[in-house]
Structure formats: C-alpha cells, structure tokens
Short mmCIF file of C-alpha atoms in Angstrom, two decimals:
data_model
loop_
_atom_site.label_atom_id
_atom_site.label_comp_id
_atom_site.label_asym_id
_atom_site.label_seq_id
_atom_site.Cartn_x
_atom_site.Cartn_y
_atom_site.Cartn_z
CA MET A 141 25.99 25.78 48.06
CA ALA A 142 28.10 23.07 49.03
CA THR A 143 29.31 23.16 52.70
CA SER A 144 32.75 23.23 53.93
CA SER A 145 34.38 21.45 56.56
CA ALA A 146 37.72 21.43 58.41
CA ALA A 147 40.51 19.54 56.33
CA PRO A 148 40.51 15.70 57.11
CA SER A 149 43.26 16.15 59.48
CA GLY A 150 41.91 19.31 61.23
CA ARG A 151 44.56 21.46 59.42
CA THR A 152 45.22 23.23 56.12
CA ARG A 153 48.55 22.04 54.60
CA SER A 154 50.70 23.83 52.26
CA PHE A 155 53.14 22.02 49.62
CA ARG A 156 56.22 22.28 51.97
CA ARG A 157 56.80 18.73 51.70
CA SER A 158 57.62 18.91 47.98
CA PRO A 159 61.25 19.50 47.31
CA VAL A 160 60.94 20.89 43.89
CA CYS A 161 58.29 23.05 42.32
CA ILE A 162 56.15 21.27 39.83
CA TRP A 163 55.29 24.57 38.14
CA PRO A 164 57.09 27.62 37.12
CA ALA A 165 56.69 30.46 39.64
CA LYS A 166 55.12 32.62 36.86
CA PRO A 167 52.87 30.30 34.81
CA GLY A 168 52.51 31.24 31.14
CA ARG A 169 49.53 32.50 29.58
CA ARG A 170 46.63 30.77 30.99
CA ALA A 171 44.66 28.31 29.09
CA THR A 172 41.36 30.12 29.82
CA ARG A 173 38.85 31.18 32.42
CA LEU A 174 36.73 28.22 33.42
CA THR A 175 33.29 28.83 32.01
CA LYS A 176 30.06 29.67 33.81
CA ALA A 177 29.22 26.01 33.28
CA CYS A 178 31.72 25.52 36.44
CA GLY A 179 29.29 26.90 38.84
CA HIS A 180 27.81 24.88 41.68
CA ASP A 181 24.30 23.51 40.82
CA ARG A 182 22.21 25.76 42.98
CA GLY A 183 19.59 27.19 40.67
CA ALA A 184 20.91 30.31 39.24
CA ARG A 185 24.55 30.11 38.24
CA PRO A 186 26.66 32.33 40.63
CA ILE A 187 29.63 32.60 38.44
CA PRO A 188 29.96 35.45 36.04
CA SER A 189 29.29 34.62 32.41
CA LEU A 190 31.57 35.24 29.86
CA GLY A 191 29.49 38.22 28.65
CA GLU A 192 30.20 39.70 32.05
CA ALA A 193 33.60 39.14 32.06
CA THR A 194 34.21 40.67 28.61
CA GLY A 195 31.63 43.65 28.97
CA MET A 196 29.06 42.00 26.49
CA THR A 197 25.55 43.16 27.19
CA THR A 198 24.06 39.86 25.93
CA GLU A 199 24.95 36.74 27.75
CA PRO A 200 26.28 34.30 25.28
CA SER A 201 24.90 30.81 24.87
CA ASP A 202 26.19 27.74 26.50
CA ARG A 203 27.50 26.70 23.00
CA THR A 204 29.23 30.01 22.51
CA ILE A 205 30.95 29.57 25.95
CA ILE A 206 32.23 26.11 25.33
CA LEU A 207 33.45 27.24 22.12
CA HIS A 208 35.52 29.93 23.94
CA LEU A 209 36.86 27.51 26.34
CA LEU A 210 38.20 25.24 23.62
CA ARG A 211 39.49 28.14 21.62
CA GLY A 212 41.25 29.77 24.80
CA ALA A 213 42.85 26.30 25.88
CA VAL A 214 44.06 25.47 22.07
CA PRO A 215 44.55 29.01 20.58
CA GLU A 216 46.84 27.64 17.62
CA ARG A 217 43.56 25.94 16.42
CA ALA A 218 41.21 28.21 17.48
CA ASP A 219 39.81 28.98 13.77
CA GLU A 220 39.78 25.32 13.07
CA ILE A 221 37.57 24.58 16.06
CA SER A 222 35.26 27.57 15.21
CA GLY A 223 35.07 26.25 11.71
CA LEU A 224 34.14 22.71 12.88
CA TRP A 225 31.57 24.37 15.39
CA SER A 226 29.85 25.99 12.57
CA GLN A 227 29.97 23.00 10.20
CA TYR A 228 28.41 20.52 12.51
CA GLY A 229 25.95 23.04 14.01
CA HIS A 230 25.50 20.68 17.22
CA ALA A 231 24.01 21.94 20.27
CA VAL A 232 25.54 22.23 23.85
CA GLU A 233 23.04 21.08 26.33
CA VAL A 234 23.47 21.79 30.12
CA ALA A 235 21.30 19.19 31.70
CA PRO A 236 19.83 19.14 35.17
CA SER A 237 22.15 17.69 37.67
CA ALA A 238 21.61 14.01 38.64
CA LYS A 239 23.05 10.94 40.11
CA GLY A 240 26.01 9.57 38.34
CA VAL A 241 27.97 11.41 35.61
CA THR A 242 26.22 13.35 32.59
CA MET A 243 28.72 13.98 29.73
CA ASN A 244 27.85 12.57 26.48
CA ALA A 245 27.20 13.12 22.84
CA ASP A 246 25.31 12.24 19.64
CA ALA A 247 25.18 13.90 16.15
CA LYS A 248 22.94 16.75 17.28
CA ARG A 249 24.38 17.84 20.78
CA ILE A 250 27.07 17.56 23.55
CA GLN A 251 25.46 17.14 27.07
CA PHE A 252 26.79 17.55 30.43
CA ASP A 253 25.37 18.83 33.84
CA THR A 254 27.21 21.32 36.19
CA LYS A 255 27.76 18.68 38.87
CA THR A 256 30.02 16.79 36.28
CA ILE A 257 31.87 19.86 35.71
CA ASP A 258 32.38 20.59 39.44
CA PHE A 259 33.51 16.97 39.62
CA PHE A 260 36.43 17.85 37.22
CA TRP A 261 37.30 20.67 39.47
CA LEU A 262 36.97 18.90 42.78
CA LEU A 263 38.93 15.87 41.55
CA GLY A 264 41.31 17.76 39.58
CA PHE A 265 42.18 19.92 42.63
CA SER A 266 42.44 16.85 44.86
CA ALA A 267 44.56 14.89 42.54
CA TRP A 268 47.11 17.68 42.10
CA ARG A 269 47.95 17.01 45.78
CA ALA A 270 49.25 13.79 44.85
CA ILE A 271 52.53 15.61 44.26
CA GLU A 272 53.04 16.21 47.99
CA VAL A 273 52.12 12.73 49.02
CA TYR A 274 54.34 10.59 46.78
CA LEU A 275 57.18 12.95 45.38
CA PRO A 276 59.54 12.22 48.32
CA ALA A 277 59.26 8.34 47.81
CA LEU A 278 59.31 8.86 43.99
CA LEU A 279 62.47 10.85 44.16
CA LEU A 280 63.98 8.34 46.74
CA ALA A 281 63.33 5.40 44.55
CA THR A 282 64.46 6.72 41.27
CA SER A 283 67.62 8.18 42.69
CA ARG A 284 68.82 5.06 44.66
CA GLY A 285 67.33 2.19 42.65
CA MET A 286 65.23 1.29 45.64
CA PRO A 287 61.85 -0.52 45.26
CA LEU A 288 59.08 1.91 45.18
CA ASP A 289 57.28 0.15 47.99
CA GLN A 290 60.38 0.32 50.14
CA ALA A 291 60.76 4.13 49.40
CA LEU A 292 57.09 4.51 50.47
CA ASN A 293 57.67 2.74 53.78
CA VAL A 294 60.85 4.80 54.40
CA ASP A 295 58.74 8.12 54.09
CA ALA A 296 57.86 8.55 57.69
CA GLU A 297 55.62 11.80 56.98
CA ARG A 298 53.57 10.04 54.21
CA GLY A 299 50.86 8.32 56.25
CA GLN A 300 48.98 11.46 57.47
CA TYR A 301 49.55 13.24 53.90
CA GLU A 302 48.07 10.04 52.27
CA PHE A 303 45.01 9.88 54.63
CA ASP A 304 44.21 13.40 53.92
CA TYR A 305 44.70 12.75 50.26
CA LYS A 306 42.35 9.83 50.16
CA GLN A 307 39.73 11.80 52.14
CA ARG A 308 39.72 14.48 49.30
CA ILE A 309 39.54 11.99 46.76
CA ALA A 310 36.60 10.16 48.59
CA SER A 311 34.90 13.58 48.92
CA ALA A 312 35.31 13.96 45.14
CA GLN A 313 33.97 10.31 44.24
CA SER A 314 30.85 11.03 46.70
CA LEU A 315 29.86 13.80 44.24
CA VAL A 316 29.14 11.09 41.50
CA ALA A 317 26.60 9.23 43.85
CA ALA A 318 25.06 12.72 44.84
CA GLU A 319 22.06 14.39 43.13
CA GLN A 320 23.88 17.84 43.27
CA THR A 321 27.19 19.44 44.27
CA ALA A 322 25.17 20.95 47.58
CA ASP A 323 24.67 17.54 48.76
CA ILE A 324 28.20 16.97 49.46
CA THR A 325 30.72 18.38 52.20
CA TRP A 326 33.27 20.48 49.98
CA PRO A 327 36.92 20.07 51.52
CA ALA A 328 37.83 23.33 53.47
CA ASP A 329 41.19 23.41 51.46
CA ILE A 330 40.03 22.92 48.02
CA PRO A 331 38.67 26.26 46.55
CA GLU A 332 35.32 26.27 45.29
CA PRO A 333 34.99 26.69 41.42
CA THR A 334 35.52 29.94 40.03
CA PRO A 335 36.06 31.53 36.43
CA ASP A 336 38.55 34.02 38.06
CA ARG A 337 41.95 32.44 38.15
CA GLU A 338 43.62 35.46 39.42
CA SER A 339 41.33 35.46 42.56
CA LEU A 340 43.00 31.90 43.69
CA GLY A 341 45.25 32.05 46.60
CA ASP A 342 48.76 31.03 45.31
CA ASN A 343 50.48 29.58 42.17
CA GLN A 344 49.73 26.07 43.31
CA GLN A 345 46.01 26.71 42.80
CA LYS A 346 46.57 28.64 39.67
CA ALA A 347 48.52 25.62 38.24
CA ALA A 348 45.81 23.24 39.30
CA PHE A 349 43.17 25.57 37.67
CA ASP A 350 45.18 25.70 34.44
CA LEU A 351 45.41 21.74 34.33
CA VAL A 352 41.71 21.31 35.28
CA ALA A 353 40.84 23.62 32.24
CA PHE A 354 43.10 21.39 29.88
CA ALA A 355 41.46 18.21 31.35
CA LEU A 356 37.97 19.51 30.74
CA THR A 357 39.08 20.60 27.27
CA PHE A 358 40.10 17.30 26.54
CA ALA A 359 36.82 15.60 27.71
CA LEU A 360 34.87 18.15 25.54
CA LEU A 361 37.07 17.77 22.42
CA HIS A 362 36.39 13.74 23.00
CA GLU A 363 32.65 14.41 23.02
CA PHE A 364 33.17 16.51 19.88
CA GLN A 365 34.75 13.72 18.10
CA HIS A 366 31.70 11.52 18.97
CA VAL A 367 29.49 14.41 17.41
CA MET A 368 31.66 14.24 14.16
CA PHE A 369 31.58 10.40 14.01
CA CYS A 370 27.93 10.29 14.30
CA ALA A 371 26.97 13.01 12.10
CA ASP A 372 29.36 11.67 9.27
CA LYS A 373 28.24 8.02 9.90
CA SER A 374 32.15 7.20 10.27
CA ALA A 375 32.40 5.69 13.59
CA PRO A 376 34.58 2.72 14.14
CA SER A 377 32.90 -0.59 13.92
CA THR A 378 32.75 -1.26 17.75
CA LEU A 379 31.80 1.25 20.55
CA PRO A 380 35.09 0.59 22.56
CA GLU A 381 37.15 1.37 19.40
CA GLU A 382 35.26 4.62 19.23
CA GLU A 383 36.12 5.53 22.66
CA ILE A 384 39.79 5.04 21.99
CA ALA A 385 39.44 6.98 18.70
CA CYS A 386 37.94 9.86 20.59
CA ASP A 387 40.67 9.97 23.01
CA THR A 388 43.19 9.87 20.38
CA TYR A 389 41.63 12.86 18.38
CA ALA A 390 41.38 14.94 21.79
CA ARG A 391 45.00 14.37 22.54
CA ASP A 392 46.26 14.99 19.12
CA PHE A 393 44.17 18.17 18.76
CA MET A 394 45.89 19.44 21.89
CA THR A 395 49.17 18.80 21.14
CA SER A 396 49.73 18.80 17.24
CA GLY A 397 50.88 21.85 15.78
CA LEU A 398 52.49 23.05 18.92
CA ALA A 399 56.04 23.73 17.56
CA ALA A 400 55.05 26.35 14.99
CA TYR A 401 52.75 27.98 17.56
CA ALA A 402 55.42 28.14 20.30
CA LYS A 403 57.98 29.66 17.93
CA LYS A 404 55.54 32.28 16.39
CA HIS A 405 54.63 33.35 20.06
CA GLY A 406 58.07 32.94 21.69
CA HIS A 407 57.15 30.28 23.95
CA ASP A 408 59.34 27.38 25.02
CA TYR A 409 57.80 24.24 22.84
CA ALA A 410 58.85 21.62 25.78
CA GLU A 411 57.15 23.88 28.44
CA VAL A 412 53.91 24.35 26.28
CA HIS A 413 54.07 20.61 25.45
CA GLN A 414 54.40 19.56 28.81
CA LYS A 415 51.67 21.51 30.22
CA ARG A 416 49.14 20.32 27.86
CA ALA A 417 50.48 16.73 28.39
CA MET A 418 49.87 17.22 32.18
CA GLY A 419 46.44 18.41 31.59
CA THR A 420 45.71 15.33 29.58
CA ALA A 421 47.15 13.08 32.17
CA LEU A 422 44.91 14.78 34.66
CA ALA A 423 41.98 14.19 32.63
CA ALA A 424 42.96 10.52 32.38
CA VAL A 425 42.75 10.25 36.06
CA ILE A 426 39.45 12.06 36.15
CA ILE A 427 38.10 9.71 33.33
CA HIS A 428 39.29 6.71 35.57
CA ALA A 429 37.43 8.05 38.62
CA MET A 430 34.30 8.55 36.40
CA THR A 431 34.28 5.02 35.27
CA PRO A 432 32.29 2.37 37.51
CA THR A 433 34.68 -0.29 39.08
CA HIS A 434 32.75 -3.05 37.18
CA ALA A 435 33.56 -1.31 33.69
CA HIS A 436 37.36 -1.08 34.50
CA TRP A 437 37.98 -4.22 32.51
CA GLY A 438 35.94 -3.23 29.60
CA ASN A 439 32.69 -4.10 28.26
CA ARG A 440 30.55 -3.55 25.06
CA GLN A 441 30.47 -0.07 25.36
CA TYR A 442 33.76 0.84 26.80
CA PRO A 443 37.40 -0.65 26.42
CA PRO A 444 39.48 -1.49 29.58
CA ILE A 445 40.19 1.59 31.40
CA ALA A 446 43.94 0.61 31.16
CA GLU A 447 43.95 0.91 27.42
CA ARG A 448 42.19 4.36 27.65
CA LEU A 449 45.08 5.56 30.23
CA ILE A 450 47.76 4.33 27.62
CA ALA A 451 45.75 6.05 24.72
CA MET A 452 46.10 9.36 26.93
CA ILE A 453 49.25 9.21 28.81
CA GLY A 454 51.57 6.83 26.71
CA GLY A 455 54.04 7.58 24.23
CA TYR A 456 54.75 11.13 24.88
CA SER A 457 58.07 12.41 23.26
CA LEU A 458 59.09 14.65 26.23
CA PRO A 459 62.45 14.94 27.73
CA ALA A 460 63.26 12.61 30.50
CA ASP A 461 63.70 15.49 32.99
CA SER A 462 60.15 16.98 32.03
CA ARG A 463 57.63 17.65 35.11
CA PHE A 464 55.32 15.70 33.03
CA TRP A 465 56.90 12.44 34.08
CA LEU A 466 57.01 13.39 37.60
CA PHE A 467 53.50 14.60 37.87
CA THR A 468 52.16 11.52 35.99
CA ALA A 469 54.16 9.15 38.07
CA CYS A 470 52.62 10.64 41.39
CA LEU A 471 49.05 10.40 39.63
CA LEU A 472 49.63 6.93 38.86
CA ILE A 473 51.00 5.99 42.05
CA ALA A 474 47.91 7.29 43.77
CA LEU A 475 45.65 5.02 41.54
CA MET A 476 47.82 1.91 42.28
CA ARG A 477 47.64 2.75 46.08
CA GLN A 478 43.73 3.23 45.94
CA GLU A 479 43.43 -0.28 44.40
CA ASN A 480 45.88 -1.65 46.84
CA ARG A 481 48.09 -2.83 43.92
CA PRO A 482 51.77 -3.89 44.77
CA LEU A 483 54.28 -1.35 44.07
CA ASP A 484 57.59 -3.55 44.19
CA ILE A 485 58.94 -1.72 41.03
CA ILE A 486 62.49 -0.50 40.39
CA ALA A 487 62.88 2.42 37.89
CA ASN A 488 65.76 4.63 37.45
CA SER A 489 63.91 7.59 36.07
CA ASN A 490 60.29 9.11 36.54
CA GLN A 491 59.72 8.44 32.66
CA GLU A 492 60.59 4.49 33.31
CA MET A 493 58.32 4.52 36.49
CA VAL A 494 55.34 5.97 34.50
CA GLU A 495 55.95 3.26 31.77
CA ILE A 496 55.94 0.53 34.20
CA LEU A 497 52.99 1.82 36.18
CA LEU A 498 50.96 1.99 33.20
CA ASP A 499 51.87 -1.70 32.13
CA ARG A 500 50.85 -2.64 35.78
CA LEU A 501 47.45 -1.00 35.43
CA ARG A 502 46.51 -3.42 32.63
#
C-alpha cells in the first residue's frame, strides 16, 4: 500500500484559517459511495465491493459498479443513464496500472486503471485545501477593491499554508509518473481512498468526498459521450471539437433537470446546482493536472486546456453569493500561482474574480 509521511510542515492542520464554511454542516444526501475502483492498486482490491455494501451475494461487474456510481450521482436521470448503458452495451475495462493517465473510450468500452481513480481522489482532496490557502486574500481583495496580488502579500500566514498546499499537489502529480499508487508517499493528512463516506473524520473530508465523486462522475460521462459518438459515427469533425462536446455533454447531463428534481424531493435548487457545479469545477482542475504541460496550448487531439476550463466552469447561472464562485476562485488562484502568472486583478465579487481568472488562463 502507499506509505504515509508526516505533513510537509510536520503538523496536520485544520481549516481554522477559513472564516466561512464552504459547505453546510450537515450535507444533503451524498452523491454516492465511491466504487471499488477507488482502491489502491495493490493486487486484490481492499475496498468492499458494491455487493458487499448492499448484501448482494454475487460481486457485480465493474460495468455495473460504474453504472451505480452514475445513477447515484445524478439520481434524477438514473433511468435515462441505465437505458443508455443498455442501449450501447459497451464494456467497462479496469486496465493494469501504468505510468501516465489511463482513462479513455472507444465504441466498445470505457477504460481506466485504479491508479487514475486514486489520482482523482488524491488531487481532489488536495485541491479542496485551496480554500484555506487563498480564501483570506480573496475576501480581502473583493471586499476592499484591492489587487489580488497585494491581498496575497498582506496575508502573513499564507506562506506556510501555500507551501504545504503545493507539497500535497506535487504528491498528487507524482502519481502520474508512477507505475502504481504504492510507489508514491501518500500525504498523512489526506485520507486514503474508501467507499465509506461515514468513516471520514469530519465534514470537510465528507464534503471533499462528495465533490470527488461528482468529479469522477463528470469524467466518466465525458468518456461515455465518446462511446456514443464512436458507436453512432456522429463525432464532430475534429478531435478537439469532440473533446469540448464531451465536456459539454457531461456538464449538461449533471445540471439539466435539476429544478424539477429539487422541487420533487424538497431540496433547495440553488444548493443542489451549486454542489454539482463545484464538483465540475474540481473535475476541471483534475483534468488540467492530467494534461501534459506541452499540450496546454492544444494540439491535433486536444483543444487548449483553457477552452476546456471555460466549457466546464464558465457561464453558470448561480447567485453571486453562491459558494461555487468562492470555491472556484480559490481553485483558479491556485492554478495561476502554480504557473507563476501575474495576479494584478481587481474584482468586486467572487463571480467577477472567476470570470477574470478564466480569461487570464487563456
């Protein structure tokens, strides 16, 4: 199994720096339990299968497990996804873990390896901590009309928090180059993958669990659109256009029809929409990290990564005070800082900050 080490600073930190809670103290119905595919790549999977979790005597196939993940994450479209799953009859193939990232699809199958699923977990839980690093400066900048770079400099505590954050992100990115998860040092303050949400230590970890589940759902829906394009011979004329179309499909599948679902089940529409959008924003950051630096500007196969970020994050019709804007701004600030880009940005709201940051990432 992956080894653990002390946190980079030699201590495990809480979220005490964050002056507001990004997530309700009692999150609503969870998206789903992460599947057995979230287990570390160490031969036999240690995580209970869906069959064990539900009392089934026969372990379900990987294809069934992924279908349950999608149905649980987007319950208002559960029957639709089951029908499509049956119609296209594609396989779900868990490949042996290898260097790089394995998540792809063709007309006959969706393929991934457990190391890539671990990458979603590790980077997702690590990126969640962007809130504690950049929220104080973000609030200072937007409340006082101060340039963001100046607000970051005013935050005297940021240095150690940011150093630790970058160390966690580096650990996650080292997983891409590794043969298997066991080859890296797993950060001590990031829980190892588990399908049991309730076993996590606090509400912050449970919130991260939910968002990682949504991020993984987004990625799998993206791959499923590739399956449908290939099977129907209906793909856009270029591969970069197909990638954007798959991103758009996944986002729309996760967010359309929410109003009727929320009303029927007594949920607050804005809260449900916000949570799905936050999961998609996290997926965007994970996909950014999965994309080699040399491909960030686009090539024959992929569009520029900034175009994908805009397709996934831009244009949400959420209220200006939605936590989505705050969370996404922190994620994008982290990306800009990792790439040493200037942050001489003046914005009067978190939403405006997100819009400017997306434009700067082009």
